[in-house]
């Protein structure tokens, strides 16, 4: 691994980096965190079971909305749009491209995986291993520019999760009820919304594209609010990722009977 | 010996701070091929350090402001020693110069109705300083830099060469001005990077090299401030005036050593900061001079009330003029009541809530946090006087900026006269713009007026200049750093903020010794980017100028503005009309007296006679309007 | 209170060079630049270093300390332990001239390639009216002290010399953003940002923001908003359709 071979006139320093701190820690943590999520997500997506708790109306977020003919009875709140296409085409596959696409093209996640997976660069002032680099100028990475369309798609997804949360206030006797699962879903959907509105594209659409804030006081106000969330985009990205995974895990454990839901009311 | 690099320009500007860049823009817009030469990188000049703002009577915040008011404030600030024509041009033209910056892309802070906002500052009657937070100097330098880039882009479109008509030679030091007869013919210097020599052939040189602060131990000035322009002009036969007047800012950082001298802005005191000695006493109440007795609070309670109710209370003595506060701090430290690091405490932490401090003084909070590891919201700062600005400089014609040497122009801090014996805050940036432009215009006009062949730089002159520049490599004496450190100590201790005749005589003796030693300086290594060599060359300039300062200060037997004599503590109206002029002759530095040009009658009439009576001898006031009607 | 610190300082020029060991006195309250100056005054009088204001305001003393791009004058010695060896090297992305001094002319070339502020036609000096909320975004970018640490740390050019041709670097892409957000500027640089100045090369890995001594949010406030403006112009089909109608009208 040579550092910028043949760069004319630069100081002759052979080491890839002279950093003495643990610069590899952050990309390692990111890599591990994202890998755990990917593995868990893949297993869950093809499990095709344990996603619906009819008793309390808990629907696991990985299976929401459940739009396939193979969905468990009662779990398809928005209809069954797709026929049974065999065991390999599980319900999450119809929704996942949109949800994943939003996160995959997100300005924060891009930084995270460019650094942790592609090592481009692994950390600041640490040489990357690639001989060539063209950034986001060519296919496929030029597609990152359509992030805003995934943001548009993320809004109905967040609305669906909100509906899932509303109906999860469901008790044993069919009336109103609250369980630990309900509360987890409330936290999760709040974080999903916070992450969604803190999106850089959202910030641009709300007002960032304007040159004269003074002529658009409402959009300026909106831009200021979104900017506050946007400052925490990284934290929200992780918090919502963890919360969606944990929520899914909790519902799957309850649905599979491994644990029983802790009921608070009814 | 290899061929020496030669360039031919209509106008060569030495210095790329505010004045130099503005002069270069003007010369280029007048159609002159212009070179800009600077010792550091383009855009790093000391102008970036200016915080407060640019004084210009635009009247955006208070419509009562106009050039006459600004003129009066400037003259009062300078204790009426100012060159009145410069003060007049400055007050009249400053607003246009500020507005012009907006057309270059500057973004000042705004008023509610979208104009340039203006802030209050010491000595200015109305809110007058156009500003951008507390980084106005950076905005100024960047704006002018970007204007030059835009002119280069125009030239690129027209000729295919960015540098066809205006070129920046960065990291290049000029060591000598070359004359043909009595006129400027060019300049000689070396690239700091390679050590190679360069000759500029040009009929007009504009000096805009800034100040001389690096001759003092404690200073807010950067390494570039070695008085190069002052010394080049002096050696070329121009005169320096007012060199005894040096402004010491009362509050510079004193700790840690690496930042000793760096400025703590006046607004800290304006916003409620108080000065205490090591015994915890607010000592400024002991130091209110008689002339200010009626205007300043005598008790802490009254002083504290002023911040919220300025109409019914007198202001606290921490807000006395800069020279008074600096002297008081000096006395406290000398009396053994200083802080561990030789300053006094400036405390704002017990005066305002932490959030308020961070909101009002963001850059001070940042500066102390990052540089000194001091949280000013929780503990006091240690401060002491620091050498800040030299009012003296090259004597120039106010309208054109031309010195006594045909073809040699000067603007900015290295020129003298505009600020008299003491400069007001904010008047420096406006000075750069007004007189930078005028010097550029003056130089262009001078070039147009030339007839016949241009003056030539001869081979003999070039080889002499090369020999002089290389002399330090031949020496066998001391390291230049040692001599520089001693020079700074001498100037700080003996020609510093408080002066006495005896000490300055001693200083002159020591300066003489230092110059003998400097003649034998030894420099190691080779010519490529060799800081030891660079310092050896700059050191010669500092020694020349320090002698001017010391001689002029010894000569002036009164205290006025930036010149305080312990043995002559009062201001003497008889000295007001006398300027001290520093020149060189075969015998060395020479200081003589010169009469000040009397103030024009209509400008005299802008003041009340009673006020003028404090500064002028009565015969000088015979032209005042009050005399005519009496 | 003083102690002896071990330093490794890179010395050399564009042909050859290496790390040299020094044992040097350190006193309380000093910064790395003070130590470099002490080396000049005592052990290495011809050690080349660029500096100016010594207060983090001019951006001259950029270098790398223990491999991290930093201003020498803003790195306090108290951030290191007494037994730590401190390595000081020149900025890696630019050709070295001597010791810690590099040739930063790349940045001045790039500065020239960005079209300057274009004054609004017909508005006289003195008649410029702008609201504070409209100038604040550009003002943040104008805090830039041009230390070029962001240019140095950006892997696009740091690790790929060949990209220098087509990439303006974070500092000058931020300059484009600054002018685009200027309330009175009359020029359009959005397409050029992508095509001429290489905005697409940026993969928003945020090292520029990490090293900025002025704490300017280069990535979040300049580069990403600029990428979004480019997306409006070049990659958003809705905008393409809208602009078709605009042209017809």
mmCIF file with all atom_site columns, C-alpha atoms in Angstrom, chain B residues 126-287:
data_model
loop_
_atom_site.group_PDB
_atom_site.id
_atom_site.type_symbol
_atom_site.label_atom_id
_atom_site.label_alt_id
_atom_site.label_comp_id
_atom_site.label_asym_id
_atom_site.label_entity_id
_atom_site.label_seq_id
_atom_site.pdbx_PDB_ins_code
_atom_site.Cartn_x
_atom_site.Cartn_y
_atom_site.Cartn_z
_atom_site.occupancy
_atom_site.B_iso_or_equiv
_atom_site.pdbx_formal_charge
_atom_site.auth_seq_id
_atom_site.auth_comp_id
_atom_site.auth_asym_id
_atom_site.auth_atom_id
_atom_site.pdbx_PDB_model_num
ATOM 1   C CA . UNK B 1 126 ? -21.802 58.086 17.273  1.00 0.00 ? 126 UNK B CA 1
ATOM 2   C CA . UNK B 1 127 ? -22.040 54.394 16.373  1.00 0.00 ? 127 UNK B CA 1
ATOM 3   C CA . UNK B 1 128 ? -19.671 54.456 13.421  1.00 0.00 ? 128 UNK B CA 1
ATOM 4   C CA . UNK B 1 129 ? -17.803 51.182 12.951  1.00 0.00 ? 129 UNK B CA 1
ATOM 5   C CA . UNK B 1 130 ? -18.905 48.968 10.063  1.00 0.00 ? 130 UNK B CA 1
ATOM 6   C CA . UNK B 1 131 ? -18.134 45.453 11.232  1.00 0.00 ? 131 UNK B CA 1
ATOM 7   C CA . UNK B 1 132 ? -18.553 41.725 10.822  1.00 0.00 ? 132 UNK B CA 1
ATOM 8   C CA . UNK B 1 133 ? -18.778 40.310 14.343  1.00 0.00 ? 133 UNK B CA 1
ATOM 9   C CA . UNK B 1 134 ? -15.278 40.653 15.712  1.00 0.00 ? 134 UNK B CA 1
ATOM 10  C CA . UNK B 1 135 ? -13.460 39.599 12.545  1.00 0.00 ? 135 UNK B CA 1
ATOM 11  C CA . UNK B 1 136 ? -13.712 42.756 10.459  1.00 0.00 ? 136 UNK B CA 1
ATOM 12  C CA . UNK B 1 137 ? -10.044 42.711 9.464   1.00 0.00 ? 137 UNK B CA 1
ATOM 13  C CA . UNK B 1 138 ? -10.380 39.244 7.980   1.00 0.00 ? 138 UNK B CA 1
ATOM 14  C CA . UNK B 1 139 ? -13.399 40.363 5.968   1.00 0.00 ? 139 UNK B CA 1
ATOM 15  C CA . UNK B 1 140 ? -11.482 43.380 4.689   1.00 0.00 ? 140 UNK B CA 1
ATOM 16  C CA . UNK B 1 141 ? -8.415  41.457 3.607   1.00 0.00 ? 141 UNK B CA 1
ATOM 17  C CA . UNK B 1 142 ? -10.415 38.637 2.037   1.00 0.00 ? 142 UNK B CA 1
ATOM 18  C CA . UNK B 1 143 ? -12.631 41.067 0.152   1.00 0.00 ? 143 UNK B CA 1
ATOM 19  C CA . UNK B 1 144 ? -9.680  42.959 -1.307  1.00 0.00 ? 144 UNK B CA 1
ATOM 20  C CA . UNK B 1 145 ? -7.905  39.692 -2.096  1.00 0.00 ? 145 UNK B CA 1
ATOM 21  C CA . UNK B 1 146 ? -10.968 38.455 -3.940  1.00 0.00 ? 146 UNK B CA 1
ATOM 22  C CA . UNK B 1 147 ? -11.287 41.747 -5.804  1.00 0.00 ? 147 UNK B CA 1
ATOM 23  C CA . UNK B 1 148 ? -7.743  41.289 -7.058  1.00 0.00 ? 148 UNK B CA 1
ATOM 24  C CA . UNK B 1 149 ? -8.607  37.763 -8.151  1.00 0.00 ? 149 UNK B CA 1
ATOM 25  C CA . UNK B 1 150 ? -11.596 39.144 -10.028 1.00 0.00 ? 150 UNK B CA 1
ATOM 26  C CA . UNK B 1 151 ? -9.385  41.700 -11.806 1.00 0.00 ? 151 UNK B CA 1
ATOM 27  C CA . UNK B 1 152 ? -7.059  38.863 -12.732 1.00 0.00 ? 152 UNK B CA 1
ATOM 28  C CA . UNK B 1 153 ? -10.007 36.929 -14.131 1.00 0.00 ? 153 UNK B CA 1
ATOM 29  C CA . UNK B 1 154 ? -10.865 39.945 -16.300 1.00 0.00 ? 154 UNK B CA 1
ATOM 30  C CA . UNK B 1 155 ? -7.312  40.016 -17.584 1.00 0.00 ? 155 UNK B CA 1
ATOM 31  C CA . UNK B 1 156 ? -7.439  36.286 -18.233 1.00 0.00 ? 156 UNK B CA 1
ATOM 32  C CA . UNK B 1 157 ? -10.525 36.738 -20.383 1.00 0.00 ? 157 UNK B CA 1
ATOM 33  C CA . UNK B 1 158 ? -8.880  39.526 -22.311 1.00 0.00 ? 158 UNK B CA 1
ATOM 34  C CA . UNK B 1 159 ? -5.355  38.190 -22.658 1.00 0.00 ? 159 UNK B CA 1
ATOM 35  C CA . UNK B 1 160 ? -5.292  34.526 -21.630 1.00 0.00 ? 160 UNK B CA 1
ATOM 36  C CA . UNK B 1 161 ? -2.963  35.377 -18.766 1.00 0.00 ? 161 UNK B CA 1
ATOM 37  C CA . UNK B 1 162 ? -4.207  35.882 -15.207 1.00 0.00 ? 162 UNK B CA 1
ATOM 38  C CA . UNK B 1 163 ? -1.113  37.826 -14.315 1.00 0.00 ? 163 UNK B CA 1
ATOM 39  C CA . UNK B 1 164 ? -0.956  40.091 -17.349 1.00 0.00 ? 164 UNK B CA 1
ATOM 40  C CA . UNK B 1 165 ? -1.627  43.301 -15.437 1.00 0.00 ? 165 UNK B CA 1
ATOM 41  C CA . UNK B 1 166 ? -1.564  42.520 -11.768 1.00 0.00 ? 166 UNK B CA 1
ATOM 42  C CA . UNK B 1 167 ? 0.638   39.940 -10.150 1.00 0.00 ? 167 UNK B CA 1
ATOM 43  C CA . UNK B 1 168 ? 1.276   38.949 -6.558  1.00 0.00 ? 168 UNK B CA 1
ATOM 44  C CA . UNK B 1 169 ? 4.835   38.068 -5.625  1.00 0.00 ? 169 UNK B CA 1
ATOM 45  C CA . UNK B 1 170 ? 4.343   36.309 -2.328  1.00 0.00 ? 170 UNK B CA 1
ATOM 46  C CA . UNK B 1 171 ? 6.997   35.414 0.208   1.00 0.00 ? 171 UNK B CA 1
ATOM 47  C CA . UNK B 1 172 ? 9.376   37.922 -1.261  1.00 0.00 ? 172 UNK B CA 1
ATOM 48  C CA . UNK B 1 173 ? 11.298  40.478 0.812   1.00 0.00 ? 173 UNK B CA 1
ATOM 49  C CA . UNK B 1 174 ? 12.469  43.806 -0.574  1.00 0.00 ? 174 UNK B CA 1
ATOM 50  C CA . UNK B 1 175 ? 15.817  44.781 0.924   1.00 0.00 ? 175 UNK B CA 1
ATOM 51  C CA . UNK B 1 176 ? 16.581  47.924 -1.022  1.00 0.00 ? 176 UNK B CA 1
ATOM 52  C CA . UNK B 1 177 ? 14.910  50.676 -3.021  1.00 0.00 ? 177 UNK B CA 1
ATOM 53  C CA . UNK B 1 178 ? 16.982  51.689 -6.023  1.00 0.00 ? 178 UNK B CA 1
ATOM 54  C CA . UNK B 1 179 ? 17.091  55.260 -7.214  1.00 0.00 ? 179 UNK B CA 1
ATOM 55  C CA . UNK B 1 180 ? 18.307  56.958 -10.379 1.00 0.00 ? 180 UNK B CA 1
ATOM 56  C CA . UNK B 1 181 ? 19.357  60.419 -9.327  1.00 0.00 ? 181 UNK B CA 1
ATOM 57  C CA . UNK B 1 182 ? 16.712  61.578 -6.896  1.00 0.00 ? 182 UNK B CA 1
ATOM 58  C CA . UNK B 1 183 ? 13.919  59.419 -8.362  1.00 0.00 ? 183 UNK B CA 1
ATOM 59  C CA . UNK B 1 184 ? 12.780  55.868 -7.708  1.00 0.00 ? 184 UNK B CA 1
ATOM 60  C CA . UNK B 1 185 ? 14.042  53.440 -10.352 1.00 0.00 ? 185 UNK B CA 1
ATOM 61  C CA . UNK B 1 186 ? 13.220  50.088 -8.820  1.00 0.00 ? 186 UNK B CA 1
ATOM 62  C CA . UNK B 1 187 ? 13.443  47.697 -5.923  1.00 0.00 ? 187 UNK B CA 1
ATOM 63  C CA . UNK B 1 188 ? 15.734  44.825 -5.046  1.00 0.00 ? 188 UNK B CA 1
ATOM 64  C CA . UNK B 1 189 ? 14.779  41.782 -3.013  1.00 0.00 ? 189 UNK B CA 1
ATOM 65  C CA . UNK B 1 190 ? 14.906  38.030 -2.589  1.00 0.00 ? 190 UNK B CA 1
ATOM 66  C CA . UNK B 1 191 ? 12.482  35.132 -2.712  1.00 0.00 ? 191 UNK B CA 1
ATOM 67  C CA . UNK B 1 192 ? 12.176  33.772 0.783   1.00 0.00 ? 192 UNK B CA 1
ATOM 68  C CA . UNK B 1 193 ? 11.620  30.313 -0.623  1.00 0.00 ? 193 UNK B CA 1
ATOM 69  C CA . UNK B 1 194 ? 14.763  30.006 -2.728  1.00 0.00 ? 194 UNK B CA 1
ATOM 70  C CA . UNK B 1 195 ? 16.881  32.902 -1.509  1.00 0.00 ? 195 UNK B CA 1
ATOM 71  C CA . UNK B 1 196 ? 17.292  34.011 -5.113  1.00 0.00 ? 196 UNK B CA 1
ATOM 72  C CA . UNK B 1 197 ? 17.474  37.692 -5.907  1.00 0.00 ? 197 UNK B CA 1
ATOM 73  C CA . UNK B 1 198 ? 14.909  39.685 -7.872  1.00 0.00 ? 198 UNK B CA 1
ATOM 74  C CA . UNK B 1 199 ? 15.061  43.139 -9.380  1.00 0.00 ? 199 UNK B CA 1
ATOM 75  C CA . UNK B 1 200 ? 11.932  45.151 -10.072 1.00 0.00 ? 200 UNK B CA 1
ATOM 76  C CA . UNK B 1 201 ? 12.341  47.997 -12.477 1.00 0.00 ? 201 UNK B CA 1
ATOM 77  C CA . UNK B 1 202 ? 9.627   50.507 -11.813 1.00 0.00 ? 202 UNK B CA 1
ATOM 78  C CA . UNK B 1 203 ? 9.263   54.271 -11.655 1.00 0.00 ? 203 UNK B CA 1
ATOM 79  C CA . UNK B 1 204 ? 6.765   54.128 -8.772  1.00 0.00 ? 204 UNK B CA 1
ATOM 80  C CA . UNK B 1 205 ? 6.837   52.229 -5.488  1.00 0.00 ? 205 UNK B CA 1
ATOM 81  C CA . UNK B 1 206 ? 4.010   52.270 -2.952  1.00 0.00 ? 206 UNK B CA 1
ATOM 82  C CA . UNK B 1 207 ? 5.076   51.289 0.547   1.00 0.00 ? 207 UNK B CA 1
ATOM 83  C CA . UNK B 1 208 ? 2.364   49.673 2.631   1.00 0.00 ? 208 UNK B CA 1
ATOM 84  C CA . UNK B 1 209 ? 4.390   47.583 5.012   1.00 0.00 ? 209 UNK B CA 1
ATOM 85  C CA . UNK B 1 210 ? 2.601   48.248 8.295   1.00 0.00 ? 210 UNK B CA 1
ATOM 86  C CA . UNK B 1 211 ? 4.190   48.845 11.655  1.00 0.00 ? 211 UNK B CA 1
ATOM 87  C CA . UNK B 1 212 ? 7.242   48.296 13.786  1.00 0.00 ? 212 UNK B CA 1
ATOM 88  C CA . UNK B 1 213 ? 5.901   46.314 16.760  1.00 0.00 ? 213 UNK B CA 1
ATOM 89  C CA . UNK B 1 214 ? 8.388   43.465 16.474  1.00 0.00 ? 214 UNK B CA 1
ATOM 90  C CA . UNK B 1 215 ? 11.044  45.732 17.959  1.00 0.00 ? 215 UNK B CA 1
ATOM 91  C CA . UNK B 1 216 ? 9.199   45.406 21.257  1.00 0.00 ? 216 UNK B CA 1
ATOM 92  C CA . UNK B 1 217 ? 9.095   42.379 23.492  1.00 0.00 ? 217 UNK B CA 1
ATOM 93  C CA . UNK B 1 218 ? 5.396   42.478 24.240  1.00 0.00 ? 218 UNK B CA 1
ATOM 94  C CA . UNK B 1 219 ? 3.399   43.265 21.135  1.00 0.00 ? 219 UNK B CA 1
ATOM 95  C CA . UNK B 1 220 ? 0.189   42.409 19.399  1.00 0.00 ? 220 UNK B CA 1
ATOM 96  C CA . UNK B 1 221 ? 2.030   42.583 16.060  1.00 0.00 ? 221 UNK B CA 1
ATOM 97  C CA . UNK B 1 222 ? 3.193   39.657 13.928  1.00 0.00 ? 222 UNK B CA 1
ATOM 98  C CA . UNK B 1 223 ? 6.740   38.857 12.804  1.00 0.00 ? 223 UNK B CA 1
ATOM 99  C CA . UNK B 1 224 ? 6.255   40.858 9.614   1.00 0.00 ? 224 UNK B CA 1
ATOM 100 C CA . UNK B 1 225 ? 6.048   44.110 11.551  1.00 0.00 ? 225 UNK B CA 1
ATOM 101 C CA . UNK B 1 226 ? 9.737   44.927 11.414  1.00 0.00 ? 226 UNK B CA 1
ATOM 102 C CA . UNK B 1 227 ? 9.452   48.471 10.065  1.00 0.00 ? 227 UNK B CA 1
ATOM 103 C CA . UNK B 1 228 ? 10.627  47.532 6.579   1.00 0.00 ? 228 UNK B CA 1
ATOM 104 C CA . UNK B 1 229 ? 8.783   50.322 4.790   1.00 0.00 ? 229 UNK B CA 1
ATOM 105 C CA . UNK B 1 230 ? 9.873   52.883 7.361   1.00 0.00 ? 230 UNK B CA 1
ATOM 106 C CA . UNK B 1 231 ? 13.492  51.813 6.930   1.00 0.00 ? 231 UNK B CA 1
ATOM 107 C CA . UNK B 1 232 ? 13.399  51.530 3.131   1.00 0.00 ? 232 UNK B CA 1
ATOM 108 C CA . UNK B 1 233 ? 11.967  55.034 2.880   1.00 0.00 ? 233 UNK B CA 1
ATOM 109 C CA . UNK B 1 234 ? 14.437  56.426 5.370   1.00 0.00 ? 234 UNK B CA 1
ATOM 110 C CA . UNK B 1 235 ? 17.382  54.983 3.497   1.00 0.00 ? 235 UNK B CA 1
ATOM 111 C CA . UNK B 1 236 ? 15.963  56.204 0.197   1.00 0.00 ? 236 UNK B CA 1
ATOM 112 C CA . UNK B 1 237 ? 15.930  59.741 1.542   1.00 0.00 ? 237 UNK B CA 1
ATOM 113 C CA . UNK B 1 238 ? 12.347  60.195 2.710   1.00 0.00 ? 238 UNK B CA 1
ATOM 114 C CA . UNK B 1 239 ? 11.483  61.556 6.146   1.00 0.00 ? 239 UNK B CA 1
ATOM 115 C CA . UNK B 1 240 ? 9.695   59.872 9.036   1.00 0.00 ? 240 UNK B CA 1
ATOM 116 C CA . UNK B 1 241 ? 7.482   61.947 11.334  1.00 0.00 ? 241 UNK B CA 1
ATOM 117 C CA . UNK B 1 242 ? 5.922   61.381 14.769  1.00 0.00 ? 242 UNK B CA 1
ATOM 118 C CA . UNK B 1 243 ? 8.013   58.284 15.462  1.00 0.00 ? 243 UNK B CA 1
ATOM 119 C CA . UNK B 1 244 ? 7.865   58.870 19.223  1.00 0.00 ? 244 UNK B CA 1
ATOM 120 C CA . UNK B 1 245 ? 4.150   58.072 19.269  1.00 0.00 ? 245 UNK B CA 1
ATOM 121 C CA . UNK B 1 246 ? 3.449   54.403 19.854  1.00 0.00 ? 246 UNK B CA 1
ATOM 122 C CA . UNK B 1 247 ? 0.117   53.128 21.030  1.00 0.00 ? 247 UNK B CA 1
ATOM 123 C CA . UNK B 1 248 ? 0.173   50.597 23.837  1.00 0.00 ? 248 UNK B CA 1
ATOM 124 C CA . UNK B 1 249 ? -3.090  48.779 24.185  1.00 0.00 ? 249 UNK B CA 1
ATOM 125 C CA . UNK B 1 250 ? -3.875  48.345 27.870  1.00 0.00 ? 250 UNK B CA 1
ATOM 126 C CA . UNK B 1 251 ? -5.152  44.811 27.642  1.00 0.00 ? 251 UNK B CA 1
ATOM 127 C CA . UNK B 1 252 ? -3.004  42.218 25.956  1.00 0.00 ? 252 UNK B CA 1
ATOM 128 C CA . UNK B 1 253 ? -2.754  38.625 27.136  1.00 0.00 ? 253 UNK B CA 1
ATOM 129 C CA . UNK B 1 254 ? 0.257   38.041 29.420  1.00 0.00 ? 254 UNK B CA 1
ATOM 130 C CA . UNK B 1 255 ? -0.015  34.293 29.808  1.00 0.00 ? 255 UNK B CA 1
ATOM 131 C CA . UNK B 1 256 ? 0.868   31.794 28.398  1.00 0.00 ? 256 UNK B CA 1
ATOM 132 C CA . UNK B 1 257 ? 4.182   33.090 27.023  1.00 0.00 ? 257 UNK B CA 1
ATOM 133 C CA . UNK B 1 258 ? 3.375   31.984 23.510  1.00 0.00 ? 258 UNK B CA 1
ATOM 134 C CA . UNK B 1 259 ? 0.516   34.440 23.212  1.00 0.00 ? 259 UNK B CA 1
ATOM 135 C CA . UNK B 1 260 ? 1.921   37.242 25.345  1.00 0.00 ? 260 UNK B CA 1
ATOM 136 C CA . UNK B 1 261 ? 0.781   40.500 23.807  1.00 0.00 ? 261 UNK B CA 1
ATOM 137 C CA . UNK B 1 262 ? -2.207  39.202 21.871  1.00 0.00 ? 262 UNK B CA 1
ATOM 138 C CA . UNK B 1 263 ? -5.083  41.587 22.131  1.00 0.00 ? 263 UNK B CA 1
ATOM 139 C CA . UNK B 1 264 ? -8.011  41.365 24.513  1.00 0.00 ? 264 UNK B CA 1
ATOM 140 C CA . UNK B 1 265 ? -10.660 43.527 22.917  1.00 0.00 ? 265 UNK B CA 1
ATOM 141 C CA . UNK B 1 266 ? -11.814 46.768 24.493  1.00 0.00 ? 266 UNK B CA 1
ATOM 142 C CA . UNK B 1 267 ? -15.388 45.487 24.507  1.00 0.00 ? 267 UNK B CA 1
ATOM 143 C CA . UNK B 1 268 ? -14.571 43.266 27.495  1.00 0.00 ? 268 UNK B CA 1
ATOM 144 C CA . UNK B 1 269 ? -14.414 46.400 29.613  1.00 0.00 ? 269 UNK B CA 1
ATOM 145 C CA . UNK B 1 270 ? -17.244 48.040 27.726  1.00 0.00 ? 270 UNK B CA 1
ATOM 146 C CA . UNK B 1 271 ? -19.466 45.079 28.613  1.00 0.00 ? 271 UNK B CA 1
ATOM 147 C CA . UNK B 1 272 ? -18.701 45.203 32.323  1.00 0.00 ? 272 UNK B CA 1
ATOM 148 C CA . UNK B 1 273 ? -15.245 43.699 32.800  1.00 0.00 ? 273 UNK B CA 1
ATOM 149 C CA . UNK B 1 274 ? -13.293 45.228 35.697  1.00 0.00 ? 274 UNK B CA 1
ATOM 150 C CA . UNK B 1 275 ? -9.596  45.492 36.459  1.00 0.00 ? 275 UNK B CA 1
ATOM 151 C CA . UNK B 1 276 ? -8.273  44.234 39.807  1.00 0.00 ? 276 UNK B CA 1
ATOM 152 C CA . UNK B 1 277 ? -4.820  43.909 41.299  1.00 0.00 ? 277 UNK B CA 1
ATOM 153 C CA . UNK B 1 278 ? -3.443  40.928 43.188  1.00 0.00 ? 278 UNK B CA 1
ATOM 154 C CA . UNK B 1 279 ? -5.031  42.288 46.394  1.00 0.00 ? 279 UNK B CA 1
ATOM 155 C CA . UNK B 1 280 ? -8.425  42.104 44.736  1.00 0.00 ? 280 UNK B CA 1
ATOM 156 C CA . UNK B 1 281 ? -8.797  45.885 44.576  1.00 0.00 ? 281 UNK B CA 1
ATOM 157 C CA . UNK B 1 282 ? -10.402 47.768 41.665  1.00 0.00 ? 282 UNK B CA 1
ATOM 158 C CA . UNK B 1 283 ? -7.402  50.014 41.390  1.00 0.00 ? 283 UNK B CA 1
ATOM 159 C CA . UNK B 1 284 ? -8.535  52.223 38.509  1.00 0.00 ? 284 UNK B CA 1
ATOM 160 C CA . UNK B 1 285 ? -10.399 54.467 40.958  1.00 0.00 ? 285 UNK B CA 1
ATOM 161 C CA . UNK B 1 286 ? -6.994  55.577 42.256  1.00 0.00 ? 286 UNK B CA 1
ATOM 162 C CA . UNK B 1 287 ? -5.831  56.658 38.820  1.00 0.00 ? 287 UNK B CA 1
#
